Amino acid sequence: MKSFFKQLEAKKLALESLIISAKSSANAVELDQTKIGRLSRMDAIQRQAMAIETERRRKLDLRRLEAAIERLKSGDFGYCIACDEKISLKRLKFDPACTTCIKCAK
């Protein structure tokens, strides 16, 4: 279980730094057409939308990692939240933040 804790903590730190470093990508797009062309502005708006969605997904992943760390601390880690059976070690190694066994995930 200690190796899962280290793995989860490392992933959490990496995600936190990614979220912080990507903040500027989601800034408001300049709407003044005299400064940039219409196509450049549309491209900037598309990049902004993708950056916002990427940040949303990263924050969701961060919450999953934090929840897995809490389950580790409370002793509930490795048990399916749907059927309360053990989650296979192979599945946990692939995704230590998973909350369901393979049977319940289907």
XYZ file of C-alpha atoms in Angstrom:
106
model
C 0.000 0.000 0.000
C 2.945 2.302 0.599
C 3.889 2.118 -3.088
C 0.347 3.160 -4.058
C 0.569 6.120 -1.685
C 3.854 7.251 -3.258
C 2.449 6.786 -6.748
C -0.721 8.737 -5.931
C 1.223 11.547 -4.263
C 3.594 11.821 -7.245
C 0.683 11.980 -9.697
C -1.052 14.549 -7.504
C 2.013 16.812 -7.380
C 2.503 16.518 -11.143
C -1.135 17.426 -11.807
C -1.023 20.373 -9.413
C 2.026 21.789 -11.172
C 0.384 21.270 -14.587
C -2.741 23.095 -13.430
C -0.688 26.013 -12.129
C 1.505 26.270 -15.233
C -1.466 26.135 -17.632
C -3.475 28.947 -15.999
C -2.357 31.544 -18.572
C -3.721 29.484 -21.489
C -7.276 30.004 -20.276
C -7.032 33.799 -20.111
C -9.608 35.941 -21.920
C -9.177 36.348 -25.667
C -8.516 39.835 -27.059
C -11.590 40.852 -29.072
C -10.132 43.976 -30.711
C -10.070 43.228 -34.464
C -7.597 46.031 -35.135
C -4.914 44.143 -33.194
C -5.487 40.612 -34.517
C -7.330 39.196 -37.502
C -10.605 37.305 -37.444
C -8.988 33.902 -38.068
C -6.314 34.505 -35.434
C -9.016 35.491 -32.945
C -11.079 32.380 -33.774
C -7.967 30.250 -33.317
C -7.284 31.937 -29.972
C -10.872 31.315 -28.845
C -10.563 27.640 -29.814
C -7.242 27.309 -27.943
C -8.823 28.983 -24.913
C -11.784 26.558 -24.953
C -9.434 23.578 -25.189
C -7.316 24.950 -22.329
C -10.399 25.421 -20.144
C -11.572 21.845 -20.831
C -8.092 20.457 -20.174
C -7.979 22.312 -16.856
C -11.434 20.975 -15.920
C -10.316 17.404 -16.628
C -7.083 17.852 -14.705
C -9.002 19.162 -11.692
C -11.340 16.167 -11.921
C -8.330 13.827 -12.015
C -6.858 15.692 -9.043
C -10.059 15.123 -7.034
C -9.932 11.395 -7.941
C -6.325 11.195 -6.716
C -7.135 13.057 -3.493
C -10.088 10.721 -2.864
C -7.851 7.681 -3.419
C -5.317 9.067 -0.932
C -8.117 9.527 1.606
C -9.287 5.938 1.014
C -5.715 4.777 1.620
C -5.589 6.677 4.905
C -8.978 5.380 6.052
C -8.299 1.765 5.090
C -10.947 1.622 2.353
C -8.437 1.636 -0.512
C -8.650 -1.304 -2.898
C -12.320 -2.065 -2.276
C -15.058 -1.515 -4.836
C -17.491 1.238 -3.859
C -20.345 -0.604 -5.603
C -20.040 -4.180 -4.321
C -17.403 -3.833 -1.559
C -15.275 -6.615 -3.093
C -11.518 -6.261 -3.496
C -10.314 -4.528 -6.650
C -7.692 -6.622 -8.436
C -4.080 -5.641 -7.903
C -3.577 -5.515 -11.675
C -6.377 -2.926 -11.998
C -5.040 -0.870 -9.105
C -1.548 -0.888 -10.589
C -2.972 0.418 -13.859
C -5.093 3.111 -12.156
C -4.621 3.449 -8.385
C -7.458 5.987 -8.243
C -10.083 3.579 -9.609
C -13.082 3.058 -7.358
C -14.746 -0.018 -8.841
C -13.785 -3.586 -9.593
C -13.769 -4.689 -13.223
C -17.134 -6.456 -12.826
C -18.898 -3.332 -11.549
C -17.136 -1.074 -14.062
C -18.825 -2.925 -16.954
